[in-house]
């Protein structure tokens, strides 16, 4: 009986130690304490005025929610910079009257990532995603907000995965 109790006590102590290197998000920030996410200007041919600020805030928000890193304006252990390189609206389905039945908004972002603590992790990569919406709707108001939400969720998660989850 003592051996069984000793075995359970031993396992009880080992389980938390074994799980210490993992996080619920699948990301590992190593010894990093701070993160710097610069403003992502819109250099695309078609410029949407609120896109840069909305994207930058979405990326900052994701890292602050899913890591214990502190946001800093300069000298961050992890540093993101880049620009929005694509903002395109294209028809993807037509009606019999030769009008768009469905449109697609595509956003592309070039990201440069620097890990000051492990320079082997540095990368420059372009991430893009799209959102489809009904061709009879204007890309304003709630339609634009819903499209941004879909696109930003995917792009920011892809950036997170590339930087700290190594997926």
CSV table of C-alpha atoms in Angstrom, one decimal:
chain,number,residue,atom,x,y,z
A,1,UNK,CA,0.0,0.0,0.0
A,2,UNK,CA,2.9,2.4,0.8
A,3,UNK,CA,4.4,1.7,-2.6
A,4,UNK,CA,1.2,2.7,-4.3
A,5,UNK,CA,0.8,5.9,-2.3
A,6,UNK,CA,4.5,6.7,-2.9
A,7,UNK,CA,3.9,6.1,-6.7
A,8,UNK,CA,0.9,8.4,-6.8
A,9,UNK,CA,2.7,11.1,-4.8
A,10,UNK,CA,5.7,10.8,-7.2
A,11,UNK,CA,3.5,11.2,-10.3
A,12,UNK,CA,1.6,14.0,-8.7
A,13,UNK,CA,4.8,15.9,-8.3
A,14,UNK,CA,6.2,15.1,-11.8
A,15,UNK,CA,3.1,16.1,-13.8
A,16,UNK,CA,3.3,19.8,-13.2
A,17,UNK,CA,7.1,19.8,-13.9
A,18,UNK,CA,6.6,18.0,-17.2
A,19,UNK,CA,3.9,20.5,-18.3
A,20,UNK,CA,5.9,23.6,-17.4
A,21,UNK,CA,7.5,24.1,-20.9
A,22,UNK,CA,4.2,24.1,-22.7
A,23,UNK,CA,1.5,26.8,-23.0
A,24,UNK,CA,-2.1,26.5,-23.9
A,25,UNK,CA,-1.5,28.5,-27.1
A,26,UNK,CA,1.3,26.3,-28.3
A,27,UNK,CA,3.7,29.2,-28.3
A,28,UNK,CA,7.1,29.5,-26.6
A,29,UNK,CA,8.6,32.9,-26.1
A,30,UNK,CA,11.7,31.5,-24.4
A,31,UNK,CA,13.3,34.0,-22.1
A,32,UNK,CA,11.7,37.0,-23.8
A,33,UNK,CA,10.1,39.5,-21.6
A,34,UNK,CA,9.1,42.3,-24.0
A,35,UNK,CA,7.6,42.6,-27.4
A,36,UNK,CA,7.7,45.5,-29.8
A,37,UNK,CA,5.1,45.7,-32.6
A,38,UNK,CA,5.7,48.7,-34.9
A,39,UNK,CA,2.9,50.4,-36.8
A,40,UNK,CA,2.2,48.6,-40.1
A,41,UNK,CA,1.7,51.3,-42.8
A,42,UNK,CA,-0.5,50.6,-45.8
A,43,UNK,CA,1.7,50.7,-48.9
A,44,UNK,CA,-0.9,48.8,-51.1
A,45,UNK,CA,-2.2,50.5,-54.3
A,46,UNK,CA,-5.6,50.7,-52.8
A,47,UNK,CA,-5.5,52.4,-49.4
A,48,UNK,CA,-8.2,52.0,-46.7
A,49,UNK,CA,-7.7,54.7,-44.1
A,50,UNK,CA,-8.3,52.6,-41.0
A,51,UNK,CA,-6.6,49.4,-42.1
A,52,UNK,CA,-3.1,50.1,-40.7
A,53,UNK,CA,-4.2,51.0,-37.2
A,54,UNK,CA,-6.7,48.2,-37.0
A,55,UNK,CA,-4.2,45.6,-38.1
A,56,UNK,CA,-1.5,46.8,-35.8
A,57,UNK,CA,-3.8,46.8,-32.8
A,58,UNK,CA,-5.1,43.3,-33.7
A,59,UNK,CA,-1.5,41.9,-33.8
A,60,UNK,CA,-0.6,43.6,-30.5
A,61,UNK,CA,-3.8,42.3,-28.9
A,62,UNK,CA,-3.2,38.7,-30.0
A,63,UNK,CA,0.3,38.7,-28.4
A,64,UNK,CA,-0.8,40.4,-25.2
A,65,UNK,CA,-3.7,37.9,-24.8
A,66,UNK,CA,-1.7,34.7,-25.7
A,67,UNK,CA,1.6,35.5,-24.0
A,68,UNK,CA,2.9,37.1,-20.9
A,69,UNK,CA,5.0,39.5,-22.8
A,70,UNK,CA,4.9,43.3,-22.1
A,71,UNK,CA,4.4,45.7,-25.0
A,72,UNK,CA,7.2,48.2,-25.5
A,73,UNK,CA,7.9,51.0,-28.0
A,74,UNK,CA,11.6,50.3,-28.5
A,75,UNK,CA,14.1,47.6,-27.8
A,76,UNK,CA,11.7,44.7,-27.4
A,77,UNK,CA,13.2,41.2,-27.1
A,78,UNK,CA,10.8,40.2,-29.9
A,79,UNK,CA,10.3,42.8,-32.6
A,80,UNK,CA,7.8,42.9,-35.5
A,81,UNK,CA,7.8,45.4,-38.3
A,82,UNK,CA,6.4,45.5,-41.8
A,83,UNK,CA,3.8,46.9,-44.1
A,84,UNK,CA,0.5,46.1,-45.6
A,85,UNK,CA,1.3,45.3,-49.2
A,86,UNK,CA,-2.0,44.2,-50.6
A,87,UNK,CA,-5.6,45.4,-50.2
A,88,UNK,CA,-7.6,44.1,-53.2
A,89,UNK,CA,-11.3,43.7,-53.9
A,90,UNK,CA,-12.1,41.2,-56.7
A,91,UNK,CA,-15.4,39.8,-57.9
A,92,UNK,CA,-15.4,36.0,-57.5
A,93,UNK,CA,-18.9,35.1,-58.8
A,94,UNK,CA,-21.1,36.8,-61.4
A,95,UNK,CA,-24.9,37.0,-61.9
A,96,UNK,CA,-26.7,36.6,-65.2
A,97,UNK,CA,-26.8,40.4,-65.4
A,98,UNK,CA,-23.0,40.6,-65.5
A,99,UNK,CA,-22.7,42.0,-62.0
A,100,UNK,CA,-20.8,40.6,-59.1
A,101,UNK,CA,-22.7,38.1,-57.0
A,102,UNK,CA,-19.9,37.8,-54.5
A,103,UNK,CA,-16.7,39.8,-53.9
A,104,UNK,CA,-13.5,39.0,-52.1
A,105,UNK,CA,-11.4,41.3,-50.0
A,106,UNK,CA,-7.8,40.1,-49.8
A,107,UNK,CA,-5.2,41.7,-47.5
A,108,UNK,CA,-1.5,40.9,-47.6
A,109,UNK,CA,1.1,41.8,-45.0
A,110,UNK,CA,4.9,41.6,-45.2
A,111,UNK,CA,6.3,41.0,-41.8
A,112,UNK,CA,9.9,41.2,-40.5
A,113,UNK,CA,10.4,39.4,-37.2
A,114,UNK,CA,13.5,39.8,-35.1
A,115,UNK,CA,14.2,37.7,-32.0
A,116,UNK,CA,17.0,39.6,-30.2
A,117,UNK,CA,17.6,36.6,-27.9
A,118,UNK,CA,17.7,33.9,-30.7
A,119,UNK,CA,18.6,35.4,-34.1
A,120,UNK,CA,18.1,32.0,-35.8
A,121,UNK,CA,14.3,32.6,-35.4
A,122,UNK,CA,14.4,35.9,-37.4
A,123,UNK,CA,12.3,35.9,-40.6
A,124,UNK,CA,10.8,38.0,-43.3
A,125,UNK,CA,7.6,36.6,-44.8
A,126,UNK,CA,4.3,37.7,-46.4
A,127,UNK,CA,1.0,36.6,-44.9
A,128,UNK,CA,-2.4,37.0,-46.6
A,129,UNK,CA,-6.0,36.0,-46.2
A,130,UNK,CA,-9.4,37.0,-47.6
A,131,UNK,CA,-13.0,37.4,-46.7
A,132,UNK,CA,-15.9,37.0,-49.1
A,133,UNK,CA,-19.0,39.2,-49.0
A,134,UNK,CA,-22.2,39.5,-51.0
A,135,UNK,CA,-21.8,41.5,-54.2
A,136,UNK,CA,-24.9,43.6,-53.5
A,137,UNK,CA,-23.3,45.0,-50.3
A,138,UNK,CA,-20.9,47.9,-50.0
A,139,UNK,CA,-17.6,47.2,-48.2
A,140,UNK,CA,-18.4,49.7,-45.4
A,141,UNK,CA,-19.6,49.6,-41.8
A,142,UNK,CA,-20.4,46.2,-40.4
A,143,UNK,CA,-19.5,44.4,-43.6
A,144,UNK,CA,-16.0,45.9,-43.5
A,145,UNK,CA,-15.7,45.2,-39.8
A,146,UNK,CA,-16.7,41.6,-40.3
A,147,UNK,CA,-14.2,41.2,-43.1
A,148,UNK,CA,-11.4,42.7,-41.0
A,149,UNK,CA,-12.3,40.4,-38.1
A,150,UNK,CA,-12.0,37.3,-40.4
A,151,UNK,CA,-8.9,38.4,-42.1
A,152,UNK,CA,-7.0,39.7,-39.1
A,153,UNK,CA,-7.8,36.6,-37.0
A,154,UNK,CA,-6.2,34.4,-39.6
A,155,UNK,CA,-3.2,36.6,-40.5
A,156,UNK,CA,-2.3,37.4,-36.9
A,157,UNK,CA,-2.6,33.8,-35.8
A,158,UNK,CA,-0.4,32.8,-38.8
A,159,UNK,CA,2.2,35.4,-37.7
A,160,UNK,CA,2.0,34.2,-34.1
A,161,UNK,CA,2.5,30.6,-35.2
A,162,UNK,CA,5.5,31.4,-37.4
A,163,UNK,CA,7.1,33.5,-34.7
A,164,UNK,CA,6.6,31.6,-31.4
A,165,UNK,CA,4.7,28.4,-32.2
A,166,UNK,CA,7.1,27.4,-35.0
A,167,UNK,CA,4.3,25.8,-37.0
